[in-house]
CSV table of C-alpha atoms and ligand atoms in Angstrom, one decimal:
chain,number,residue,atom,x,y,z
P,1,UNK,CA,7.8,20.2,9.9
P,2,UNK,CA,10.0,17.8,12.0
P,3,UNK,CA,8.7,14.6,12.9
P,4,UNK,CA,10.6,11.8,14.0
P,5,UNK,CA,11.0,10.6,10.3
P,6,UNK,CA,12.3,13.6,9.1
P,7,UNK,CA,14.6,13.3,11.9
P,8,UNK,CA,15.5,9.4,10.9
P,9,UNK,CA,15.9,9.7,7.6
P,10,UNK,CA,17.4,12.9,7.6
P,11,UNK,CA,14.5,14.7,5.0
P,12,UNK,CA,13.0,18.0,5.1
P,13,UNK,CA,9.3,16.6,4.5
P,14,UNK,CA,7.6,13.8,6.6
P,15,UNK,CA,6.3,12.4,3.0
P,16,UNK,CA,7.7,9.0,1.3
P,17,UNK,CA,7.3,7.9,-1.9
P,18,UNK,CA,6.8,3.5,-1.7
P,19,UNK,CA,7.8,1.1,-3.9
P,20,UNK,CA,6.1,0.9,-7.0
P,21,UNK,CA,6.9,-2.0,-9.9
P,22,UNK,CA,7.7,-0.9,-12.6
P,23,UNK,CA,7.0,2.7,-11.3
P,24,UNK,CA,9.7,3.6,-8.4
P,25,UNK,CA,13.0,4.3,-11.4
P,26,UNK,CA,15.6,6.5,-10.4
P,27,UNK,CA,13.6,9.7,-12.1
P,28,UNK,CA,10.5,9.3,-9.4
P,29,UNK,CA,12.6,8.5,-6.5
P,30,UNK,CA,15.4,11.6,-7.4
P,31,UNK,CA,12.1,13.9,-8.0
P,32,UNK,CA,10.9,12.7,-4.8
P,33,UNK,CA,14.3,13.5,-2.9
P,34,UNK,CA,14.8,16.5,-4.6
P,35,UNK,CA,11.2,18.0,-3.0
P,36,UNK,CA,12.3,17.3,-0.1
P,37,UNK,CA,10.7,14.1,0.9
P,38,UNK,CA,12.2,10.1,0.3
P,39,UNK,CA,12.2,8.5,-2.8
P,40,UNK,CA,12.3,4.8,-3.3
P,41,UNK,CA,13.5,3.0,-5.8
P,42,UNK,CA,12.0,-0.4,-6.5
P,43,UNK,CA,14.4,-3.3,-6.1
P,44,UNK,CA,13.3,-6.5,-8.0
P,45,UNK,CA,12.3,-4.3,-11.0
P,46,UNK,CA,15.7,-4.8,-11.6
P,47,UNK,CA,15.7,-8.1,-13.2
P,48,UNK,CA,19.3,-8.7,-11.7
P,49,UNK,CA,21.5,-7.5,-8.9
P,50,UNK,CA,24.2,-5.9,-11.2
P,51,UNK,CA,21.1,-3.5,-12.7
P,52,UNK,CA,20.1,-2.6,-9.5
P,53,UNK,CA,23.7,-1.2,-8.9
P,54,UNK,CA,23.4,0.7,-12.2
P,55,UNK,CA,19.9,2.1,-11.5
P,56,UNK,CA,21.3,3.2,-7.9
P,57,UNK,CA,24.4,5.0,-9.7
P,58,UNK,CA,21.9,6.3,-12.0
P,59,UNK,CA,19.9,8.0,-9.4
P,60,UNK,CA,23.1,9.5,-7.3
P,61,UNK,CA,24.0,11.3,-10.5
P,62,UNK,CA,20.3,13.0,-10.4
P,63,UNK,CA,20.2,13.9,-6.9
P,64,UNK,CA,22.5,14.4,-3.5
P,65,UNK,CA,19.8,13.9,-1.0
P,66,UNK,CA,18.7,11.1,0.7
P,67,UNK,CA,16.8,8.2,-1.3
P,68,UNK,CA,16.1,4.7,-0.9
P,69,UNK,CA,15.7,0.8,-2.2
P,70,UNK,CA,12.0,-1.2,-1.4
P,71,UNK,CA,13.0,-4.8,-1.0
P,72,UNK,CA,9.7,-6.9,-1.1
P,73,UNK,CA,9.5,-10.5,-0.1
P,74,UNK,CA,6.4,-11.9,-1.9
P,75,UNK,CA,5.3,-15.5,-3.5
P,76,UNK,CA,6.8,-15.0,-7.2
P,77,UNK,CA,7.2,-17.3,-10.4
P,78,UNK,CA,10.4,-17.5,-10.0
P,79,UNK,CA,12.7,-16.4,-6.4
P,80,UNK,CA,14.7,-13.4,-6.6
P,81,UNK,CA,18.5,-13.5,-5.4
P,82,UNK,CA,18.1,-11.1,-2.2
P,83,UNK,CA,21.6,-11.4,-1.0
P,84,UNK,CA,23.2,-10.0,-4.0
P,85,UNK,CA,20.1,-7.5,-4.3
P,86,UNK,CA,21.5,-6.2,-0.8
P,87,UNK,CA,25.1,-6.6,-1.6
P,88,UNK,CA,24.2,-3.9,-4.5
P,89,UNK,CA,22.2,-1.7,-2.0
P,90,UNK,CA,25.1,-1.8,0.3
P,91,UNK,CA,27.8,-1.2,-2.4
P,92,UNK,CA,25.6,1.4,-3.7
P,93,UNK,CA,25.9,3.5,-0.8
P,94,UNK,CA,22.0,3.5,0.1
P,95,UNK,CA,21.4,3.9,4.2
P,96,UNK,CA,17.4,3.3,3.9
P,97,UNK,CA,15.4,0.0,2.7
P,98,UNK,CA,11.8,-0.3,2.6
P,99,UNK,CA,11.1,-4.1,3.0
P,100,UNK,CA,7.5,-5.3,2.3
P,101,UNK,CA,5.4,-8.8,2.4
P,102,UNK,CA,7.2,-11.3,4.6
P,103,UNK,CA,9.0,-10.5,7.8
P,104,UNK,CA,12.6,-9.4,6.5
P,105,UNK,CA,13.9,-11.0,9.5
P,106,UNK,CA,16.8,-13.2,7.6
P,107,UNK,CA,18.3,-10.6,6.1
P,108,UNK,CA,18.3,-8.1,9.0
P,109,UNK,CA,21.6,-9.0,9.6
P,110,UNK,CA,23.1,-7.9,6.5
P,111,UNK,CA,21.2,-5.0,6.2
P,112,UNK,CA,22.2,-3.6,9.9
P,113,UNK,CA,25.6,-4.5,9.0
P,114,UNK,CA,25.9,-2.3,5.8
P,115,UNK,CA,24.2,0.8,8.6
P,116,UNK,CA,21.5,0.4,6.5
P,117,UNK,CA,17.6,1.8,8.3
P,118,UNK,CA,14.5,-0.4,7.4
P,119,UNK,CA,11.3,0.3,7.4
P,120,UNK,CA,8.9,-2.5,6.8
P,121,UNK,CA,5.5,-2.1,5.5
P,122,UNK,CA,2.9,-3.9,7.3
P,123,UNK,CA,-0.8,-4.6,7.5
P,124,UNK,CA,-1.5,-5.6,10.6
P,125,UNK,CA,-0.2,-4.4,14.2
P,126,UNK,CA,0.8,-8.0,15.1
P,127,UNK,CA,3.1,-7.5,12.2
P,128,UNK,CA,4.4,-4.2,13.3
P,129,UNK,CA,5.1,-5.7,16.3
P,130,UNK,CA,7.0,-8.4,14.8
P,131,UNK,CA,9.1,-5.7,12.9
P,132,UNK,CA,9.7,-3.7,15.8
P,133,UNK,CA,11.1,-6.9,17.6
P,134,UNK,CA,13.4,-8.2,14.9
P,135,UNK,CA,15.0,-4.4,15.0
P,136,UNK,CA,13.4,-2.5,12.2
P,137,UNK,CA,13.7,1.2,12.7
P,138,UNK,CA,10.3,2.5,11.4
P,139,UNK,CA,7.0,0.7,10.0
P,140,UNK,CA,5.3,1.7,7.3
P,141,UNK,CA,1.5,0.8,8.5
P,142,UNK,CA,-0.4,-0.4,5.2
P,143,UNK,CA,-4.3,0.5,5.7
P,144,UNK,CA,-7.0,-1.9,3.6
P,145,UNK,CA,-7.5,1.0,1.6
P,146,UNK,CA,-3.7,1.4,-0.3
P,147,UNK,CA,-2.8,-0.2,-3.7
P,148,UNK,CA,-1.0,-2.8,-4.1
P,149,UNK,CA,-1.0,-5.6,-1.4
P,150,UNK,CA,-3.7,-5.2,1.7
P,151,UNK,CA,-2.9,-8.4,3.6
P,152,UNK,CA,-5.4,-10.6,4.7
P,153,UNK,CA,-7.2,-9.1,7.9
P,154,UNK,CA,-9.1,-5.9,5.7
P,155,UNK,CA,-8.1,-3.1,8.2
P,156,UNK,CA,-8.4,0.2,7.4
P,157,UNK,CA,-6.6,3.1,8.6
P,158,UNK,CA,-8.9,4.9,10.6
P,159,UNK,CA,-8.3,1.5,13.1
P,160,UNK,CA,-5.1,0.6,12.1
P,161,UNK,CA,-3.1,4.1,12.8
P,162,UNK,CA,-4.7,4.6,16.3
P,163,UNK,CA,-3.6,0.8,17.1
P,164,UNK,CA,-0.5,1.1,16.2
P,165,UNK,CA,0.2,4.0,17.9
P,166,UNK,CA,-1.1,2.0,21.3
P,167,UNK,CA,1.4,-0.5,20.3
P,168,UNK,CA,4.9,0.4,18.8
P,169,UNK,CA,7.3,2.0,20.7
P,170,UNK,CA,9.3,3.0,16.9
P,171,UNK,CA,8.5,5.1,14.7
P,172,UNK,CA,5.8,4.6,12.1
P,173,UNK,CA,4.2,6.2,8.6
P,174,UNK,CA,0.5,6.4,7.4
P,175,UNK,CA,0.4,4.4,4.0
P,176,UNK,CA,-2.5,4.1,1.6
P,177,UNK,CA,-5.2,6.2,1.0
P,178,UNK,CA,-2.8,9.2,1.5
P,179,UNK,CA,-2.9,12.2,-1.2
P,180,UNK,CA,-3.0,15.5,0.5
P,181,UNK,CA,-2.6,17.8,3.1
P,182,UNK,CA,-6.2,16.1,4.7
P,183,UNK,CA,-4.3,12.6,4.8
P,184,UNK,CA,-1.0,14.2,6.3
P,185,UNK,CA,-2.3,16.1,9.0
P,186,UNK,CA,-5.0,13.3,10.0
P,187,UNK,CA,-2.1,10.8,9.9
P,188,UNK,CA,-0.6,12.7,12.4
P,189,UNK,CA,-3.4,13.1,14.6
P,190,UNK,CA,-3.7,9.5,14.7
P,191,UNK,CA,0.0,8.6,15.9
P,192,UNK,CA,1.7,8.8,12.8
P,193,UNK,CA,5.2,11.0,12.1
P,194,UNK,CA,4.6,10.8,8.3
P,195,UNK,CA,2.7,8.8,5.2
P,196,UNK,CA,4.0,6.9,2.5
P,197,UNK,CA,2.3,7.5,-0.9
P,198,UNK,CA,2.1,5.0,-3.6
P,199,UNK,CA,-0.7,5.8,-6.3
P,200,UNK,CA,-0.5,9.4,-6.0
P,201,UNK,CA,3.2,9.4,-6.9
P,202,UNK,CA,2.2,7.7,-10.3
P,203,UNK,CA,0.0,10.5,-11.1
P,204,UNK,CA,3.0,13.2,-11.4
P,205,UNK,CA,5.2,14.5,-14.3
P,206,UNK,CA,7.9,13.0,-13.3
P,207,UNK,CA,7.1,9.5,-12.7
P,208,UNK,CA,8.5,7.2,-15.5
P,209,UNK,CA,5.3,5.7,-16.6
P,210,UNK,CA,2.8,5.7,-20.3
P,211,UNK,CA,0.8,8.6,-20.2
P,212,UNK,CA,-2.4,6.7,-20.3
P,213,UNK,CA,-1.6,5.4,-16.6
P,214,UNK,CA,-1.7,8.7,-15.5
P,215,UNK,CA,-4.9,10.0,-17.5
P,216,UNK,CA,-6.7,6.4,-15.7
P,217,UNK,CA,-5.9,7.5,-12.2
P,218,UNK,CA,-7.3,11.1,-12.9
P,219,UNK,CA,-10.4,9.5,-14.3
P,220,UNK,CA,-10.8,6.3,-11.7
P,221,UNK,CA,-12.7,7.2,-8.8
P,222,UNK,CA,-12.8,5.5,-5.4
P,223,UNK,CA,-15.2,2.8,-6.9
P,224,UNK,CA,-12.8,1.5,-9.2
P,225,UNK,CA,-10.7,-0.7,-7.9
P,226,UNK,CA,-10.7,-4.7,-7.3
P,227,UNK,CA,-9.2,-7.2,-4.9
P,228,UNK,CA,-7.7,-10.1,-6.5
P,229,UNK,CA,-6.1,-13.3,-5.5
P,230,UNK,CA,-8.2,-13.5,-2.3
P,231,UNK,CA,-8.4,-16.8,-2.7
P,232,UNK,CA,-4.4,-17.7,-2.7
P,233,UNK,CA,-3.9,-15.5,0.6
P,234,UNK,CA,-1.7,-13.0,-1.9
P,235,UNK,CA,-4.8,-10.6,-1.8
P,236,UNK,CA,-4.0,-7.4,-4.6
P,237,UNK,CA,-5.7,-3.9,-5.3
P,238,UNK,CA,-6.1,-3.6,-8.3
P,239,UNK,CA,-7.6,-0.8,-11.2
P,240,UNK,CA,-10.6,-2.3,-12.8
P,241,UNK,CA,-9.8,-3.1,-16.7
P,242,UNK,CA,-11.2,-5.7,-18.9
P,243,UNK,CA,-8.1,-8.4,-18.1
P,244,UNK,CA,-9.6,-8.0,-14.0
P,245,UNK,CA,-12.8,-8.5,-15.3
P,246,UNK,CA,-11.8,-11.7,-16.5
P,247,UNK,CA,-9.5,-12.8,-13.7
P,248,UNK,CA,-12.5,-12.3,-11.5
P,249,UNK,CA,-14.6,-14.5,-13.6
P,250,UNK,CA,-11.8,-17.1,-13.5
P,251,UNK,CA,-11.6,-16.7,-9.7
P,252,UNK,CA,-15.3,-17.6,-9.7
P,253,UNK,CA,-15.5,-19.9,-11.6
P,254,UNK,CA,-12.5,-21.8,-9.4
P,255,UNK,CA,-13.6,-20.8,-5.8
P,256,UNK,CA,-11.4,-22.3,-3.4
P,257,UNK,CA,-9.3,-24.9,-6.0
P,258,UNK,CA,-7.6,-21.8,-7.6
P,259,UNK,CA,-4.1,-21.7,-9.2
P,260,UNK,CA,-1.4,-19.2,-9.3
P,261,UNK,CA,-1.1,-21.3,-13.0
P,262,UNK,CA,-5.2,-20.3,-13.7
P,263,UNK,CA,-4.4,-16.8,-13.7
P,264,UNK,CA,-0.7,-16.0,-15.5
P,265,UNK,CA,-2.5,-14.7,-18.5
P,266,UNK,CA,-3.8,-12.0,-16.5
P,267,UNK,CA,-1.2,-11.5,-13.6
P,268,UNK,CA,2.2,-12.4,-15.2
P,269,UNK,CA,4.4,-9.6,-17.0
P,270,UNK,CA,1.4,-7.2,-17.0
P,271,UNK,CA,3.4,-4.2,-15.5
P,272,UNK,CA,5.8,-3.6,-18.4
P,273,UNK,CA,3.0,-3.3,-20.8
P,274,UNK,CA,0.7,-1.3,-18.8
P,275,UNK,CA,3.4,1.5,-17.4
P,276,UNK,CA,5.5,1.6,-20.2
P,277,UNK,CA,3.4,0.4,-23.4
P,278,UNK,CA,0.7,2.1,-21.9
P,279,UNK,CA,-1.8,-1.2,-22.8
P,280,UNK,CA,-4.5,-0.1,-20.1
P,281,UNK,CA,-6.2,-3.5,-20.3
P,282,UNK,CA,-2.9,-5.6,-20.4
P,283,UNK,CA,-3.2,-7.1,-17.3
P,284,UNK,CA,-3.8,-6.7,-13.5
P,285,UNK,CA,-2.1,-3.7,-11.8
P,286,UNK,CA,-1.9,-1.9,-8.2
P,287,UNK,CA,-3.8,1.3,-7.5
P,288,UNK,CA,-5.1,2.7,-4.5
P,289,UNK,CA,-9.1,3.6,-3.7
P,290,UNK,CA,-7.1,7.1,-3.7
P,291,UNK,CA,-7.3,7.7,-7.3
P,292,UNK,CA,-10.8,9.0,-6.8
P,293,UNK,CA,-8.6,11.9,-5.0
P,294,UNK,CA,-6.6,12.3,-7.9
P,295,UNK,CA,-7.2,15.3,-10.1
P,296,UNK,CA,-4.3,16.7,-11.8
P,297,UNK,CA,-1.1,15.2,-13.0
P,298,UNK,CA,1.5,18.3,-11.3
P,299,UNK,CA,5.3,17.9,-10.7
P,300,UNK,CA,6.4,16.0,-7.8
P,301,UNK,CA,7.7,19.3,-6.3
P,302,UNK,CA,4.5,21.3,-7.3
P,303,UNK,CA,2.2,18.2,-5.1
P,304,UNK,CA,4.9,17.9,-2.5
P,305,UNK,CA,4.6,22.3,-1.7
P,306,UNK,CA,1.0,21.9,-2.3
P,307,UNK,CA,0.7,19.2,0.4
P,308,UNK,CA,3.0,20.9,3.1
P,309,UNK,CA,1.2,24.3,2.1
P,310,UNK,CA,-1.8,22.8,2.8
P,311,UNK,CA,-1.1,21.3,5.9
P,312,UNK,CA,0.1,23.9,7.7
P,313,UNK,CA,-2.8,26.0,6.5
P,314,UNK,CA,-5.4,23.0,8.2
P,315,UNK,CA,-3.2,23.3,11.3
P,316,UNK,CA,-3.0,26.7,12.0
P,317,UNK,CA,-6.3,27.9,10.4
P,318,UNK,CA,-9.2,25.4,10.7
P,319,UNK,CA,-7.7,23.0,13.8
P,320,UNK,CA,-6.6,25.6,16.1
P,321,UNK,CA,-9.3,28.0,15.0
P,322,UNK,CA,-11.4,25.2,17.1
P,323,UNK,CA,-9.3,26.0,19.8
P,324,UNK,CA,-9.9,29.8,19.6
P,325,UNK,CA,-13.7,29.8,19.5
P,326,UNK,CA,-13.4,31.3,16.5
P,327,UNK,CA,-14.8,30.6,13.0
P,328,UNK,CA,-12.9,27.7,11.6
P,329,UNK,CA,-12.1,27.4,7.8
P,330,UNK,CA,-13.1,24.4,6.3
P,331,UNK,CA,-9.8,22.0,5.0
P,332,UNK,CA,-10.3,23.5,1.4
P,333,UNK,CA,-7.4,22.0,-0.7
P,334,UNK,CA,-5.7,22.7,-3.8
U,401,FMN,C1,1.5,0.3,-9.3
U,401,FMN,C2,2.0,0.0,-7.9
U,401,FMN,C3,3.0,-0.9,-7.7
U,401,FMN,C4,3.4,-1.3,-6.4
U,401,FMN,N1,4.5,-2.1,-6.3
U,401,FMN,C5,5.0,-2.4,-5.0
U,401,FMN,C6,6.1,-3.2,-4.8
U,401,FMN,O1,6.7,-3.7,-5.8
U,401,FMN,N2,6.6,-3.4,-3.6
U,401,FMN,C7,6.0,-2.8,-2.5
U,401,FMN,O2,6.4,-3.0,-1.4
U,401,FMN,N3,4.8,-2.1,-2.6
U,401,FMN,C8,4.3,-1.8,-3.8
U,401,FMN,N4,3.2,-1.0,-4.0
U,401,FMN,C9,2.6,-0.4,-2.8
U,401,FMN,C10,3.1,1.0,-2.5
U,401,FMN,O3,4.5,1.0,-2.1
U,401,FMN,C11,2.4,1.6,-1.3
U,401,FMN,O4,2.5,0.9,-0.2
U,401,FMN,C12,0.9,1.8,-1.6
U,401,FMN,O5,0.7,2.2,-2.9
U,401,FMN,C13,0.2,2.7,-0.6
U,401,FMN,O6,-1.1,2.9,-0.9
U,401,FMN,P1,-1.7,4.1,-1.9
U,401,FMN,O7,-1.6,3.5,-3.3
U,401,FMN,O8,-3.1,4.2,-1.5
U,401,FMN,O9,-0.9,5.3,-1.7
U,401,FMN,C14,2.8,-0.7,-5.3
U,401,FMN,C15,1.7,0.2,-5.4
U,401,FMN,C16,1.3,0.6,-6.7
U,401,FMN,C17,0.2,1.5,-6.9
């Protein structure tokens, strides 16, 4: 399948892996290249710029094909040091950065100047706009549905991908809610040349994370998740676990007056103890509505076939079976 992402980023499938905390380590993101699609490996999970390098040589040696670095500007305890972060992406040889939260607009600069492609993950059209205009290459359009951070204006993709399509004149992908064949080929239908995949990702063999994680997802269902830190504008999907429970409580209990400082127990250094120590109730961490989707923990080759399999199946079978009068299949998936 070529799409103009395939074509950008110089993959075989329109499917990319986003960056995940804790999560996107050079095994996922080389797993995810190797199949064919782009892998991403997360930036600031690198406590420093000189471990970044090493994690970026570390996933050269485990795969030749394209991958890539998420950058993402968000409020944190403490302020990352992004020009040496992208001094390592650019020594490191990586052409592709996925920037996320704020506008990357200071540090276009030095990313176009190390040939470097960005596409930025928005939630909003106005956003994608603004992306477009400051010279990002691609947009990763975030529905209200994906893991991780919504944004603020609760859009979800059916709405969102149409719009954007109206709109932007570059390229963009289909993120959150995505986990099969169904979410590619609809994706496409509404404007989009690929989808970005966060939660399903961490249900795979390869991804670097405590078994337990994976086991959650499969059991989760859409009903599961939580948003969190409405009230400081920094809005997060969370899984439902007994440390949520009690962030929610606090967030009542604060309404409006809430502090970043009321919730640390529950927010701060979670990800470490939930992905690798496998302490499910540790603290607050991303996940999709998708993991009611999730069934099976395969290889990130075996879902990556399964999805392109699928989807061609959907298009040739059921959607132009329409076409032909004929009796259309349903969009059975494995
Ligand atoms: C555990 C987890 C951690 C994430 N961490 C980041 C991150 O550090 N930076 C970022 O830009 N996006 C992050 N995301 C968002 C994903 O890159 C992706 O946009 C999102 O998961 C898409 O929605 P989906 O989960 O429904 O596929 C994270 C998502 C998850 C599930």
């Amino acid at each position: 399948m070529k799409t103009a992402i395939t074509e950008m980023f110089g993959i075989e499938h329109p499917i990319i892996q986003g960056g995940m905390h804790y999560v996107g380590f050079a095994e996922l993101a080389s797993a995810v290249s190797n199949a064919g699609g782009l892998g991403i490996i997360t930036g600031l999970t690198q406590r420093t710029p000189e471990l970044l390098a090493k994690e970026i040589a570390r996933c050269h040696d485990m795969t030749d094909k394209p991958f890539g670095v998420n950058l993402t500007f968000l409020p944190a305890f403490t302020t990352p040091p992004y020009p040496e972060y992208i001094a390592a992406i650019r020594e490191g040889g990586i052409k592709i950065v996925e920037t996320a939260g704020r506008s990357p607009e200071q540090y276009m600069p030095a990313l176009k100047a190390g040939g470097i492609k960005v596409i930025h993950k928005c939630t909003s059209v106005r956003h994608s706009l603004k992306a477009e205009a400051i010279g990002c290459d691609a947009v990763s359009v975030d529905g209200f549905e994906c893991g991780g951070h919504p944004g603020e204006d609760d859009m979800p993709n059916m709405i969102l991908l149409p719009r954007a399509a109206e709109e932007l004149k570059i390229p963009f992908v289909a993120s959150g809610g995505m986990a099969d064949a169904r979410s590619l080929v609809a994706a496409l239908a509404m404007g989009a040349a690929g989808m970005n995949m966060g939660t399903r990702f961490m249900a795979t063999k390869e991804a670097p994370i405590h078994d337990n994680v994976k086991q959650a997802l499969v059991a989760a269902s859409e009903l599961d998740t939580r948003l969190v830190m409405r009230a400081l504008r920094n809005t997060e999907r969370v899984l439902k676990n007994k440390a949520v429970d009690r962030l929610l409580e606090i967030e009542r209990e604060k309404g409006a007056s809430l502090k970043i400082a009321d919730i640390h127990d529950q927010v701060a250094g979670a990800y470490p103890k939930v992905m690798i120590d496998g302490d499910m109730d540790a603290g607050a961490w991303s996940c999709g509505m998708v993991a009611g989707l999730i069934k099976d923990v395969p290889t990130v080759k075996e879902l990556i076939d399964r999805i392109m399999t699928d989807a061609e199946r959907i298009i040739r079978d059921r959607l132009v079976g329409f076409l032909d009068g004929g009796q259309a299949k349903p969009a059975k998936v494995a």
